[in-house]
Amino acid sequence: MSNSNRWRPLASLLPLLLLAQASLATLAITSTELQKGVPALPLSLYRHLRRAEQQQALALATPTFLDDASSQLTFAAPAPAYQAHYFDQLISHDPEVPPPAGKTTFRQRYWFDAGYYKKGGPVFLLDGGETDGAGRLPFLKEGILRILSEATGGIGIVFEHRYYGESFPVDDLSTDSFRYLTTMQSLQDGAYFAENVKLPGLEDVKLTPNKHAAWFYYGGSYAGAKAAFARKLFPDVWWGAIASSAVTAAIVDYWEYYEPIRLHAPSACIDLLQNHTSVIDSLLALDNPLVTTSLKSYFGLPNITLDTDFVNALSIPLGSWQARNWDSEVGSSAFFDFCDTLTADPEEVTKLGGLTTTVLEFVAQAFPSWPKDPRKTFASFSAYAAYSKDKIASMCPEDEEQDDCFGTDAYGGDGLEEAPWKSWSYQFCTEWGYFMGGAPEGHPSIVSRLIGTDYTAQICEKAFPPGKLNSVPSTPNTTAINQWGSFKLQHSRLAFIDGSDDPWLYATPHSPHAPNRTDTIKRPFKVISGGVHHWDENGRLDGDVPKAIRKVHEDEVEFVKAWVKEWEERGRWKTGAWRD
Ligand SMILES: *[C@@H]1O[C@H](CO)[C@@H](O)[C@H](O)[C@H]1NC(C)=O
Ligand SMILES: *[C@@H]1O[C@H](CO)[C@@H](O)[C@H](O)[C@H]1NC(C)=O
Ligand SMILES: *[C@@H]1O[C@H](CO)[C@@H](O)[C@H](O)[C@H]1NC(C)=O
Ligand SMILES: *[C@@H]1O[C@H](CO)[C@@H](O)[C@H](O)[C@H]1NC(C)=O
């Protein structure tokens, strides 16, 4: 019996198993989740989501009359509390990549809060990383910048990264125009800023790094790695640094992104997901058009041509693991909604219409990974399919082809408005890697093994055709990053804060592949148990913060105070330098 014959009965039954669909749910996945946690970015889907989110944000910011009787005008979203400022930054710090003729600087955006400042106090710079810096303002108002400034009489600054938000040294985003985007150039931005900025309203206050003020670097994720590199490469500018969820190791094949999810998400859910994923891979491996089509239809994605695009679409819910936060106003619960669906109540099993014992026995035989009585597993498989129809397929607008939504061919666009997806893509294609996919054979996987780095890395060729002055290498030059220490990077007054459940853990100094360290005041090395991605970065003015987060904030205040004290004891400002 050939493989394809063996499978025909199941394939013909699949369409019969379709469950009645509930009405379309509201967006469960955000554009950020799609961008961060899914192997390959389906760009047009991303664009749809972003547009929808921007419209939603606009609607929120539009005045609504809540109380007609008193005609009170209220705004659902408060006006931004901070004014943006612009620093004249060098377009290039590298003589080998000269700026265009007649232009040497660009306007780099930043915000600051000196509300807690006391003369002689430190300065805390938070690196906006690979996003619009405006999104980091809550960390200035309520989060880590507020916490550290309040504790030490310091100034908090949010510093936008070149090529993000409004901080562009170029007019478009062609491959050539990206020639000024390297991790090193952006590290030099920070140092040059610290050494030259005159904060508006504080022009009389001397803040020269080390001489007049202790400067500290804070970053989370990519910016966390930058905090560590900044302290190591510019020790005379940065007196100390906090590197949160710092991905100091650049890794080309980062399949281990999914390991913390596999190990720490609810095990019943992961067990099922692993089994379903291998069943789907086995069905696709039959390479039987009837089976493949039935399977895709079953999951509401009949018109996706490539199997890889199909399984990539199925991995979309996993992006929401990273989006979790201890503060429900910040984080997403989409991951648990997904798991709740997969591990549906056993009572629901009886509702499986049209499912005969024969089918169940067939499935049990065909898939050794399914239990002898696979009713519950099958219920969950169809629940997974229903979730895909409801929450994944439905993200694609009705008038759009599924191939356009979920395919990976449409990486066009050179305008600055493409920065939210394109700038970081350029960075990972040139230096960082982090191509995600299925686990190697023999290791359990929660995403399809059809997805490998060749699939995930397509964006590099498609989005960045070679230019005249610049091109993207065939594989990212991770040496450009890892030369600074990777898993072993350490320095005095450099803190590493990680989350035990963070999908980026395996790229940080807390990776199981990294050498063990001791946690000291001089070299803090802390894990937030159960924490995900830079969970110490946000805070709440109302103090409604869980114990583990309060503890890490207290720890950070403790070691930063000790570092400030160390700086003061050096006598830099007491000896008169402060007054010069
Ligand atoms: C799939 O393509 C067919 C034929 O073009 C179309 O009628 C159908 O609506 C499409 N289905 C989905 C879910 O996009
Ligand atoms: C998943 O597959 C394994 C065998 O590979 C089996 O022991 C287990 O029961 C399955 N789990 C579920 C929830 O179906
Ligand atoms: C990769 O980066 C390192 C460090 O910057 C550099 O020395 C090396 O020449 C680069 N390799 C390639 C192939 O560009
Ligand atoms: C690191 O520490 C952990 C827990 O203390 C221990 O299980 C592990 O074996 C250590 N690894 C190395 C490489 O020393």
JSON list of N, CA and C in Angstrom, two decimals, residues 172-203:
[
{"chain": "A", "resi": 172, "resn": "ASP", "atom": "N", "xyz": [15.15, 57.75, 2.33]},
{"chain": "A", "resi": 172, "resn": "ASP", "atom": "CA", "xyz": [14.37, 56.58, 1.95]},
{"chain": "A", "resi": 172, "resn": "ASP", "atom": "C", "xyz": [15.05, 55.33, 2.54]},
{"chain": "A", "resi": 173, "resn": "LEU", "atom": "N", "xyz": [14.48, 54.17, 2.26]},
{"chain": "A", "resi": 173, "resn": "LEU", "atom": "CA", "xyz": [15.01, 52.93, 2.85]},
{"chain": "A", "resi": 173, "resn": "LEU", "atom": "C", "xyz": [15.42, 51.92, 1.78]},
{"chain": "A", "resi": 174, "resn": "SER", "atom": "N", "xyz": [16.10, 52.42, 0.76]},
{"chain": "A", "resi": 174, "resn": "SER", "atom": "CA", "xyz": [16.70, 51.49, -0.21]},
{"chain": "A", "resi": 174, "resn": "SER", "atom": "C", "xyz": [17.89, 50.80, 0.45]},
{"chain": "A", "resi": 175, "resn": "THR", "atom": "N", "xyz": [18.40, 49.74, -0.17]},
{"chain": "A", "resi": 175, "resn": "THR", "atom": "CA", "xyz": [19.55, 49.04, 0.41]},
{"chain": "A", "resi": 175, "resn": "THR", "atom": "C", "xyz": [20.72, 50.01, 0.61]},
{"chain": "A", "resi": 176, "resn": "ASP", "atom": "N", "xyz": [20.95, 50.87, -0.37]},
{"chain": "A", "resi": 176, "resn": "ASP", "atom": "CA", "xyz": [22.03, 51.85, -0.22]},
{"chain": "A", "resi": 176, "resn": "ASP", "atom": "C", "xyz": [21.81, 52.75, 0.98]},
{"chain": "A", "resi": 177, "resn": "SER", "atom": "N", "xyz": [20.56, 53.17, 1.17]},
{"chain": "A", "resi": 177, "resn": "SER", "atom": "CA", "xyz": [20.28, 54.11, 2.26]},
{"chain": "A", "resi": 177, "resn": "SER", "atom": "C", "xyz": [20.47, 53.48, 3.63]},
{"chain": "A", "resi": 178, "resn": "PHE", "atom": "N", "xyz": [20.54, 52.16, 3.68]},
{"chain": "A", "resi": 178, "resn": "PHE", "atom": "CA", "xyz": [20.75, 51.50, 4.97]},
{"chain": "A", "resi": 178, "resn": "PHE", "atom": "C", "xyz": [22.24, 51.44, 5.36]},
{"chain": "A", "resi": 179, "resn": "ARG", "atom": "N", "xyz": [23.10, 52.05, 4.53]},
{"chain": "A", "resi": 179, "resn": "ARG", "atom": "CA", "xyz": [24.53, 51.87, 4.80]},
{"chain": "A", "resi": 179, "resn": "ARG", "atom": "C", "xyz": [24.99, 52.48, 6.12]},
{"chain": "A", "resi": 180, "resn": "TYR", "atom": "N", "xyz": [24.18, 53.36, 6.70]},
{"chain": "A", "resi": 180, "resn": "TYR", "atom": "CA", "xyz": [24.58, 53.94, 7.99]},
{"chain": "A", "resi": 180, "resn": "TYR", "atom": "C", "xyz": [23.95, 53.20, 9.18]},
{"chain": "A", "resi": 181, "resn": "LEU", "atom": "N", "xyz": [23.33, 52.06, 8.89]},
{"chain": "A", "resi": 181, "resn": "LEU", "atom": "CA", "xyz": [22.69, 51.32, 9.99]},
{"chain": "A", "resi": 181, "resn": "LEU", "atom": "C", "xyz": [23.52, 50.11, 10.37]},
{"chain": "A", "resi": 182, "resn": "THR", "atom": "N", "xyz": [24.34, 50.28, 11.40]},
{"chain": "A", "resi": 182, "resn": "THR", "atom": "CA", "xyz": [25.04, 49.15, 12.00]},
{"chain": "A", "resi": 182, "resn": "THR", "atom": "C", "xyz": [24.89, 49.31, 13.50]},
{"chain": "A", "resi": 183, "resn": "THR", "atom": "N", "xyz": [25.07, 48.23, 14.22]},
{"chain": "A", "resi": 183, "resn": "THR", "atom": "CA", "xyz": [25.00, 48.29, 15.68]},
{"chain": "A", "resi": 183, "resn": "THR", "atom": "C", "xyz": [26.07, 49.25, 16.20]},
{"chain": "A", "resi": 184, "resn": "MET", "atom": "N", "xyz": [27.24, 49.22, 15.57]},
{"chain": "A", "resi": 184, "resn": "MET", "atom": "CA", "xyz": [28.32, 50.07, 16.02]},
{"chain": "A", "resi": 184, "resn": "MET", "atom": "C", "xyz": [27.98, 51.55, 15.84]},
{"chain": "A", "resi": 185, "resn": "GLN", "atom": "N", "xyz": [27.44, 51.91, 14.67]},
{"chain": "A", "resi": 185, "resn": "GLN", "atom": "CA", "xyz": [27.07, 53.31, 14.44]},
{"chain": "A", "resi": 185, "resn": "GLN", "atom": "C", "xyz": [26.08, 53.76, 15.52]},
{"chain": "A", "resi": 186, "resn": "SER", "atom": "N", "xyz": [25.13, 52.90, 15.85]},
{"chain": "A", "resi": 186, "resn": "SER", "atom": "CA", "xyz": [24.11, 53.30, 16.82]},
{"chain": "A", "resi": 186, "resn": "SER", "atom": "C", "xyz": [24.69, 53.37, 18.24]},
{"chain": "A", "resi": 187, "resn": "LEU", "atom": "N", "xyz": [25.70, 52.54, 18.51]},
{"chain": "A", "resi": 187, "resn": "LEU", "atom": "CA", "xyz": [26.37, 52.65, 19.81]},
{"chain": "A", "resi": 187, "resn": "LEU", "atom": "C", "xyz": [27.12, 53.98, 19.91]},
{"chain": "A", "resi": 188, "resn": "GLN", "atom": "N", "xyz": [27.70, 54.38, 18.77]},
{"chain": "A", "resi": 188, "resn": "GLN", "atom": "CA", "xyz": [28.42, 55.66, 18.77]},
{"chain": "A", "resi": 188, "resn": "GLN", "atom": "C", "xyz": [27.46, 56.84, 18.90]},
{"chain": "A", "resi": 189, "resn": "ASP", "atom": "N", "xyz": [26.25, 56.67, 18.37]},
{"chain": "A", "resi": 189, "resn": "ASP", "atom": "CA", "xyz": [25.22, 57.71, 18.56]},
{"chain": "A", "resi": 189, "resn": "ASP", "atom": "C", "xyz": [25.06, 58.02, 20.05]},
{"chain": "A", "resi": 190, "resn": "GLY", "atom": "N", "xyz": [24.93, 56.95, 20.84]},
{"chain": "A", "resi": 190, "resn": "GLY", "atom": "CA", "xyz": [24.69, 57.12, 22.28]},
{"chain": "A", "resi": 190, "resn": "GLY", "atom": "C", "xyz": [25.83, 57.87, 22.95]},
{"chain": "A", "resi": 191, "resn": "ALA", "atom": "N", "xyz": [27.05, 57.46, 22.62]},
{"chain": "A", "resi": 191, "resn": "ALA", "atom": "CA", "xyz": [28.22, 58.08, 23.25]},
{"chain": "A", "resi": 191, "resn": "ALA", "atom": "C", "xyz": [28.33, 59.55, 22.84]},
{"chain": "A", "resi": 192, "resn": "TYR", "atom": "N", "xyz": [28.12, 59.81, 21.55]},
{"chain": "A", "resi": 192, "resn": "TYR", "atom": "CA", "xyz": [28.22, 61.19, 21.04]},
{"chain": "A", "resi": 192, "resn": "TYR", "atom": "C", "xyz": [27.14, 62.07, 21.66]},
{"chain": "A", "resi": 193, "resn": "PHE", "atom": "N", "xyz": [25.97, 61.50, 21.82]},
{"chain": "A", "resi": 193, "resn": "PHE", "atom": "CA", "xyz": [24.86, 62.22, 22.45]},
{"chain": "A", "resi": 193, "resn": "PHE", "atom": "C", "xyz": [25.21, 62.59, 23.89]},
{"chain": "A", "resi": 194, "resn": "ALA", "atom": "N", "xyz": [25.65, 61.59, 24.66]},
{"chain": "A", "resi": 194, "resn": "ALA", "atom": "CA", "xyz": [25.96, 61.83, 26.07]},
{"chain": "A", "resi": 194, "resn": "ALA", "atom": "C", "xyz": [27.03, 62.92, 26.21]},
{"chain": "A", "resi": 195, "resn": "GLU", "atom": "N", "xyz": [27.98, 62.92, 25.30]},
{"chain": "A", "resi": 195, "resn": "GLU", "atom": "CA", "xyz": [29.09, 63.87, 25.42]},
{"chain": "A", "resi": 195, "resn": "GLU", "atom": "C", "xyz": [28.73, 65.27, 24.95]},
{"chain": "A", "resi": 196, "resn": "ASN", "atom": "N", "xyz": [27.67, 65.40, 24.15]},
{"chain": "A", "resi": 196, "resn": "ASN", "atom": "CA", "xyz": [27.40, 66.70, 23.53]},
{"chain": "A", "resi": 196, "resn": "ASN", "atom": "C", "xyz": [26.04, 67.31, 23.80]},
{"chain": "A", "resi": 197, "resn": "VAL", "atom": "N", "xyz": [25.12, 66.55, 24.31]},
{"chain": "A", "resi": 197, "resn": "VAL", "atom": "CA", "xyz": [23.76, 67.09, 24.42]},
{"chain": "A", "resi": 197, "resn": "VAL", "atom": "C", "xyz": [23.67, 68.24, 25.43]},
{"chain": "A", "resi": 198, "resn": "LYS", "atom": "N", "xyz": [22.85, 69.23, 25.11]},
{"chain": "A", "resi": 198, "resn": "LYS", "atom": "CA", "xyz": [22.48, 70.28, 26.06]},
{"chain": "A", "resi": 198, "resn": "LYS", "atom": "C", "xyz": [20.98, 70.13, 26.26]},
{"chain": "A", "resi": 199, "resn": "LEU", "atom": "N", "xyz": [20.57, 69.65, 27.41]},
{"chain": "A", "resi": 199, "resn": "LEU", "atom": "CA", "xyz": [19.15, 69.42, 27.61]},
{"chain": "A", "resi": 199, "resn": "LEU", "atom": "C", "xyz": [18.42, 70.77, 27.72]},
{"chain": "A", "resi": 200, "resn": "PRO", "atom": "N", "xyz": [17.38, 70.95, 26.91]},
{"chain": "A", "resi": 200, "resn": "PRO", "atom": "CA", "xyz": [16.65, 72.23, 26.93]},
{"chain": "A", "resi": 200, "resn": "PRO", "atom": "C", "xyz": [16.14, 72.55, 28.34]},
{"chain": "A", "resi": 201, "resn": "GLY", "atom": "N", "xyz": [16.41, 73.76, 28.78]},
{"chain": "A", "resi": 201, "resn": "GLY", "atom": "CA", "xyz": [16.00, 74.17, 30.13]},
{"chain": "A", "resi": 201, "resn": "GLY", "atom": "C", "xyz": [17.06, 73.87, 31.17]},
{"chain": "A", "resi": 202, "resn": "LEU", "atom": "N", "xyz": [18.01, 73.02, 30.82]},
{"chain": "A", "resi": 202, "resn": "LEU", "atom": "CA", "xyz": [19.08, 72.66, 31.77]},
{"chain": "A", "resi": 202, "resn": "LEU", "atom": "C", "xyz": [20.44, 73.02, 31.18]},
{"chain": "A", "resi": 203, "resn": "GLU", "atom": "N", "xyz": [20.43, 74.04, 30.33]},
{"chain": "A", "resi": 203, "resn": "GLU", "atom": "CA", "xyz": [21.67, 74.41, 29.64]},
{"chain": "A", "resi": 203, "resn": "GLU", "atom": "C", "xyz": [22.79, 74.77, 30.61]}
]
